[in-house]
Amino acid sequence: MRIRTERDSCIASGACVLEAPQVFDQDEDGVVVLLAESPAPEVAESARNAMMACPAAVITIDEDA
Amino acid sequence: MADPRHILVVGGSAAGLSTAEALRRFGFDGALTVLEAEAGGPYDRPPLSKQVLDGSWAPERAALFPADRLARIGLRHLTGVRAVSLDRRRRVVGTDVAGDIGYDELVIATGVAPRRLPGDRLPGVHVLRTMADALRLREDLLRGGRLLVVGAGFVGLEVAASARRLGVPVTVVDPDPRPLAGRLGPAVAGRLLRLHAEHGVQLRPGAGVRRITSSAGRADGLDLGDGTHLAGSAVLVAVGCRPMVDWLAGSGLDVTDGVRCDARCQAAPGVWAVGDVARWHHDGFGRPMRIEHRQHATEQAQAVARNILGAGVAFTPTPYFWTDHFDVRVQVAGFVPAGATLRPVEGNIADGRFVALAEHGGRVAGVVAWNSAKAFTAHRRLVPAFAAASAPSRPGYGDEERT
Ligand SMILES: Cc1cc2nc3c(=O)[nH]c(=O)nc-3n(C[C@H](O)[C@H](O)[C@H](O)COP(=O)(O)OP(=O)(O)OC[C@H]3O[C@@H](n4cnc5c(N)ncnc54)[C@H](O)[C@@H]3O)c2cc1C
Ligand code: SF4
């Protein structure tokens, strides 16, 4: 799994952090910070939840990478 | 139904496409069709009043999903096709150009459309819901002249801010003497209106519109209830929205102010609703609600997808929205009723950034943040789910109803 974030589109909702705190954080302005580009298997599911929860389609997951 | 073969989603925007994606994610491998009235690729609406209108984004950047993510869902995506009828007995949706389409499970995700004012179908008068609306409004703003905004809700004020960014003079009128007080609380609403005034927006709270005036077939101003006339070269009507349920007339569903659903977002056997159009029973608040916020569309989509696949869980979200004005982002989770007491937990209401808890009836009803997105996330967890007994039954991004 490889995660990408389109930070310019982030509206700083924090939804990803609530879903997957091990994978995502926010900078001081609230913009998403990717903590783990290829997260550990045990948090992969939470990363998928974050992708689906994001209200601005900022997060993309490439499952095959 | 335990094992549907064909799921049909009507409405291919945030709520509809998120439902489709979630269905696949939760294991549905049958046929999946999404019907969307607009031709062209799906786009997101929040940027329309912000980056698309002020020109900081090209329209393509407002795409709802990256193309590869959309392609991976694996769906029959019928765009430019409008649902016109529903026959629940036969489980068939009639369309304008694609004939009848049968289904095992139907998801209604047709959203809302702007309310109109009498006599507002005139060149120079705008509403804002679609990309085409945004580009038309932008074109008019770039021609210069004053913009008159009817309705000081979130959409109306975001447009006012974008217009100021373009150097366009703006007047906003609203019959409510205290616009947004019921959504942000009087203190934060007042602060937001002052921000607009500081940026040159002329505000006329408490002023109702009697009619839109015109000359040579084009809107040229507003007659207000108090007898004043405002001159302008474009008018935006931003007075809230109504659910897109016309096509469900005769279906036997209750479509009074949205598609009435139970706590699991089901309207009838084999029929579900999601997003702005859905009025479902929120078990936490103990009554029906309809929410017009972007995050809500995504969250309810997950719940509907799970329930179609048999989870049978009540959907009890704590609503969340954001809104952007000039260099300020306001975020709210839960509710900030007009009578709430604001207790700052970071900064102060008068500061450049703050987070405050809204306390109402001895409980935390919501949290509101002003340019403090990171701190907001931390405090958001403090809002107990559905804490606000005083929650409005129709919190929406554009539901500030005016006439
Ligand atoms: C200008 C603007 C700015 C906004 N900004 C924010 C914001 O900053 N923060 C926030 O939280 N929310 C915001 N919102 C609200 C947010 O965009 C909505 O909550 C969200 O779009 C709801 O998604 P939906 O899929 O339920 O409905 P919609 O986005 O309305 O999608 C419904 C879809 O159904 C299609 N459709 C309708 N009828 C038919 C039919 N008969 N047959 C086939 N297809 C049909 C429509 O073409 C449409 O594509 C904003 C909305 C607007 C308009
Ligand atoms: S969920 Fe999306 S919009 Fe919200 S902070 Fe995370 S990346 Fe940004």
Coordinates of C-alpha atoms in Angstrom, one line a residue, chain B residues 1-7 91 103-105 266 269-270 272 307-310:
Chain B
M1 CA -32.2 -8.0 1.1
A2 CA -29.3 -10.2 2.1
D3 CA -27.7 -10.6 -1.3
P4 CA -28.6 -7.9 -3.8
R5 CA -27.5 -8.5 -7.4
H6 CA -28.0 -5.0 -8.8
I7 CA -27.7 -1.8 -6.7
R91 CA -38.5 -2.0 -8.7
Y103 CA -32.8 -2.7 -9.4
D104 CA -32.7 -4.9 -6.3
E105 CA -31.7 -2.1 -4.0
Q266 CA -33.9 3.1 4.7
P269 CA -38.0 -2.1 1.4
G270 CA -35.2 -1.9 -1.1
W272 CA -32.4 4.0 0.8
N307 CA -26.8 -1.3 6.0
I308 CA -27.6 -2.4 2.5
L309 CA -25.2 -5.2 3.0
G310 CA -27.0 -6.2 6.2

